[in-house]
Amino acid sequence: METLFEYTRGMLPVETSYCPGCTHGIAHRIIMEVLDESGKLGSTIGVAPVGCSILAHQFMNVDMCEAAHGRAPAVATGIRRVHPDATIFTYQGDGDLASIGTAEIIHAAHRGEKFCTFFINNAIYGMTGGQMAPTTLIGQKSTTTSGGRQEAVSGKPIRMSEMISTIDGAVYVERVSLDSPANIRKAKKAVERAFRVQEMKLGFAFVELLSTCPTNWGLNPVDSLKWLKDNMIPYYPLGMIKCPEEVK
């Protein structure tokens, strides 16, 4: 009998600890599926910093290294220096990458580091209690902006993909979303392209994945998907921003 669907070998057979409706698990799976399907599980090293992403090592069936808050790109750079042939990725949230680790991600891109970064943008700090992140939308409420984010006080949300795409060393930049089956399939294709860029040693690869945080948004799982579609995608447009001809 033909197998149509099975548990990927890239994910460990354990129960998730993520909140109901959180799309971290979907991001985990598509990254691990790509590594499994390309035969790279045994040669991959992932780096996860502080935040909800710190739990990735409990679920991803590859070698993992934890990093200080925001410092995953620096750790991945060190790993690349001593493991030139390994497949390396960082898995980071928006509070981590777009705030505490801004310097690290910008300079990793500037150096054209040969690893992939998967950036989970849920427009809020998750694990630390739902505070405003650099990606929090105007008017969006958080534990530190009870009346909603104000542009006059906090400025506009940072579009990290657009910023990184201006750097020469960042050769592949794409923003995808995890709000629907169709967009999840597109997200997996983006992950495949990112790892292909790394395999070809073309430069730094960056994939932003718009994600949900029902708990800190104060929404149920279904409504959080609709909120992402109606509010995040208009401000963070989906699509390929930069890509080498070799991997299109």
Coordinates of C-alpha atoms in Angstrom, one line a residue:
M1 CA 0.0 0.0 0.0
E2 CA 1.3 3.4 -0.9
T3 CA 2.1 5.7 2.0
L4 CA 0.5 9.1 1.5
F5 CA 1.4 10.7 4.8
E6 CA 3.6 9.8 7.7
Y7 CA 5.4 11.3 10.7
T8 CA 8.6 12.9 9.5
R9 CA 11.8 11.5 10.8
G10 CA 13.0 15.0 11.3
M11 CA 10.6 15.5 14.3
L12 CA 11.1 13.7 17.6
P13 CA 8.1 11.6 18.7
V14 CA 7.1 13.8 21.7
E15 CA 4.1 15.9 22.6
T16 CA 4.4 19.6 21.8
S17 CA 4.6 22.1 24.6
Y18 CA 3.6 25.0 22.4
C19 CA 0.3 26.8 23.1
P20 CA -2.8 25.6 21.2
G21 CA -2.9 27.2 17.8
C22 CA 0.7 28.3 17.8
T23 CA 2.3 27.8 14.4
H24 CA 5.8 27.1 15.6
G25 CA 5.1 23.4 15.2
I26 CA 4.2 23.9 11.6
A27 CA 7.4 25.8 11.0
H28 CA 9.4 23.1 12.8
R29 CA 7.8 20.4 10.6
I30 CA 8.4 22.0 7.2
I31 CA 12.0 22.7 8.0
M32 CA 12.6 19.2 9.2
E33 CA 10.7 17.7 6.3
V34 CA 13.0 19.5 3.9
L35 CA 16.1 18.3 5.7
D36 CA 14.7 14.7 5.8
E37 CA 13.8 14.7 2.1
S38 CA 17.2 16.0 1.1
G39 CA 19.0 13.5 3.3
K40 CA 20.6 16.1 5.5
L41 CA 19.3 15.2 9.0
G42 CA 22.6 13.6 10.0
S43 CA 24.8 16.5 8.9
T44 CA 22.7 19.5 10.2
I45 CA 23.3 21.7 13.2
G46 CA 20.6 24.1 14.3
V47 CA 21.0 27.1 16.7
A48 CA 18.1 28.3 18.8
P49 CA 18.3 31.3 21.2
V50 CA 16.1 32.5 24.1
G51 CA 12.3 32.8 23.5
C52 CA 9.8 30.2 22.4
S53 CA 12.4 29.0 19.9
I54 CA 14.6 27.8 22.7
L55 CA 12.3 24.7 22.9
A56 CA 13.2 23.7 19.3
H57 CA 15.8 21.2 20.5
Q58 CA 13.1 19.2 22.1
F59 CA 11.3 18.6 18.8
M60 CA 13.9 18.8 16.0
N61 CA 15.7 15.6 15.3
V62 CA 19.1 17.2 14.4
D63 CA 22.0 18.4 16.5
M64 CA 21.0 21.6 18.2
C65 CA 22.9 24.3 20.1
E66 CA 21.4 26.9 22.3
A67 CA 22.5 30.5 22.2
A68 CA 22.2 33.6 24.4
H69 CA 19.3 35.9 23.6
G70 CA 19.8 37.3 20.1
R71 CA 23.2 35.7 19.6
A72 CA 22.2 32.7 17.4
P73 CA 23.8 34.2 14.2
A74 CA 27.1 34.7 16.1
V75 CA 27.0 31.1 17.4
A76 CA 26.1 29.8 13.9
T77 CA 29.1 31.8 12.5
G78 CA 31.4 30.0 14.9
I79 CA 30.0 26.6 14.1
R80 CA 30.4 27.4 10.4
R81 CA 34.1 28.1 10.9
V82 CA 34.8 24.7 12.5
H83 CA 32.3 22.7 10.4
P84 CA 32.6 24.1 6.9
D85 CA 30.6 21.3 5.3
A86 CA 27.7 21.1 7.8
T87 CA 24.2 22.3 7.1
I88 CA 23.5 25.1 9.6
F89 CA 20.5 27.1 10.4
T90 CA 19.2 29.5 13.1
Y91 CA 15.6 29.5 14.3
Q92 CA 14.7 32.9 15.8
G93 CA 11.7 34.8 16.9
D94 CA 11.0 38.5 16.4
G95 CA 11.8 39.8 19.9
D96 CA 15.1 37.9 19.6
L97 CA 16.2 38.7 16.1
A98 CA 14.6 42.1 15.5
S99 CA 15.4 43.6 18.8
I100 CA 18.0 42.0 21.1
G101 CA 19.9 40.4 18.2
T102 CA 19.6 43.1 15.5
A103 CA 23.4 43.6 15.4
E104 CA 24.2 39.9 15.0
I105 CA 21.7 39.3 12.2
I106 CA 22.7 42.4 10.3
H107 CA 26.4 41.6 10.5
A108 CA 25.9 37.9 9.6
A109 CA 24.1 39.0 6.5
H110 CA 26.8 41.6 5.7
R111 CA 29.5 38.9 5.9
G112 CA 27.4 36.7 3.6
E113 CA 27.5 33.9 6.1
K114 CA 26.8 30.5 4.6
F115 CA 23.8 29.5 6.8
C116 CA 20.1 29.9 6.8
T117 CA 18.0 31.9 9.2
F118 CA 14.3 31.1 9.8
F119 CA 12.7 34.2 11.3
I120 CA 9.4 33.6 13.1
N121 CA 7.4 36.8 13.1
N122 CA 4.3 36.7 15.4
A123 CA 4.4 40.5 16.1
I124 CA 4.9 40.1 19.8
Y125 CA 7.3 38.7 22.5
G126 CA 5.9 35.2 23.2
M127 CA 7.7 33.4 26.0
T128 CA 8.5 36.5 28.1
G129 CA 4.8 37.5 28.5
G130 CA 3.4 39.3 25.5
Q131 CA 5.3 42.5 25.4
M132 CA 5.5 44.8 22.4
A133 CA 8.2 43.7 19.9
P134 CA 9.8 45.7 17.1
T135 CA 7.3 44.0 14.8
T136 CA 4.2 44.7 16.8
L137 CA 1.6 46.5 14.6
I138 CA 0.3 50.1 15.1
G139 CA -2.7 49.9 17.4
Q140 CA -1.9 46.3 18.5
K141 CA -2.2 45.8 22.2
S142 CA 0.4 44.1 24.3
T143 CA 1.3 43.9 28.0
T144 CA 3.5 46.9 27.5
T145 CA 1.2 48.8 25.2
S146 CA -2.2 48.3 26.8
G147 CA -3.7 51.1 24.7
G148 CA -2.1 49.8 21.5
R149 CA 1.3 50.6 19.9
Q150 CA 1.6 54.3 19.1
E151 CA 3.7 55.4 16.1
A152 CA 4.5 58.7 17.8
V153 CA 6.0 56.8 20.8
S154 CA 7.5 53.6 19.3
G155 CA 7.8 54.3 15.6
K156 CA 6.5 51.9 12.9
P157 CA 7.0 48.1 13.0
I158 CA 10.3 47.0 11.5
R159 CA 10.2 45.1 8.2
M160 CA 13.3 42.9 8.7
S161 CA 13.1 41.2 5.3
E162 CA 13.2 44.4 3.4
M163 CA 16.0 45.7 5.6
I164 CA 18.2 42.6 5.1
S165 CA 17.5 42.5 1.4
T166 CA 19.5 45.7 1.0
I167 CA 22.6 43.9 2.1
D168 CA 24.8 42.4 -0.6
G169 CA 25.8 39.4 1.4
A170 CA 22.1 38.4 1.9
V171 CA 21.5 36.7 -1.5
Y172 CA 18.1 35.1 -0.7
V173 CA 15.3 36.8 1.2
E174 CA 11.6 35.7 1.2
R175 CA 8.6 36.3 3.4
V176 CA 6.0 33.6 3.7
S177 CA 3.0 32.9 6.0
L178 CA 1.7 29.9 8.0
D179 CA -2.0 30.9 7.9
S180 CA -3.3 28.5 5.3
P181 CA -2.5 25.1 3.7
A182 CA -1.6 26.9 0.4
N183 CA 0.7 29.3 2.1
I184 CA 2.3 26.6 4.2
R185 CA 3.2 24.7 1.0
K186 CA 4.7 28.0 -0.3
A187 CA 6.7 28.3 2.9
K188 CA 8.1 24.9 2.5
K189 CA 9.3 25.8 -1.0
A190 CA 11.0 28.9 0.5
V191 CA 12.8 26.7 3.1
E192 CA 14.0 24.4 0.2
R193 CA 15.4 27.3 -1.7
A194 CA 17.1 28.6 1.4
F195 CA 18.9 25.3 2.0
R196 CA 19.8 25.1 -1.7
V197 CA 21.4 28.6 -1.5
Q198 CA 23.5 27.3 1.4
E199 CA 24.4 24.1 -0.3
M200 CA 25.6 26.1 -3.3
K201 CA 27.6 28.4 -1.0
L202 CA 26.0 31.5 -2.6
G203 CA 25.7 33.5 0.6
F204 CA 23.3 34.3 3.4
A205 CA 19.7 33.0 3.2
F206 CA 16.8 34.5 5.2
V207 CA 13.2 33.3 5.4
E208 CA 10.6 35.2 7.4
L209 CA 7.6 33.2 8.4
L210 CA 4.5 35.1 9.6
S211 CA 3.2 33.1 12.5
T212 CA 0.4 33.3 15.2
C213 CA 0.5 33.7 18.9
P214 CA -3.1 33.1 20.1
T215 CA -2.2 33.2 23.8
N216 CA -0.6 36.6 23.8
W217 CA -2.9 38.0 21.1
G218 CA -5.9 37.0 23.3
L219 CA -7.5 35.1 20.4
N220 CA -8.6 31.5 19.8
P221 CA -6.6 29.5 17.2
V222 CA -9.0 30.0 14.4
D223 CA -9.4 33.8 14.9
S224 CA -5.6 34.2 15.2
L225 CA -5.2 32.8 11.7
K226 CA -7.8 35.3 10.4
W227 CA -6.0 38.1 12.4
L228 CA -2.7 37.3 10.8
K229 CA -4.3 37.3 7.3
D230 CA -6.2 40.5 7.8
N231 CA -3.6 42.5 9.8
M232 CA -0.1 41.2 9.4
I233 CA 0.0 40.3 5.7
P234 CA -1.1 43.8 4.5
Y235 CA 1.8 45.3 6.4
Y236 CA 4.3 42.5 5.8
P237 CA 3.6 41.5 2.2
L238 CA 4.4 38.0 1.2
G239 CA 6.8 37.1 -1.6
M240 CA 10.3 36.6 -2.8
I241 CA 12.3 39.8 -2.3
K242 CA 15.7 38.6 -3.5
C243 CA 16.8 35.3 -5.0
P244 CA 19.8 34.1 -7.1
E245 CA 18.8 32.9 -10.6
E246 CA 20.3 29.5 -9.8
V247 CA 17.7 28.6 -7.3
K248 CA 14.5 30.2 -8.6

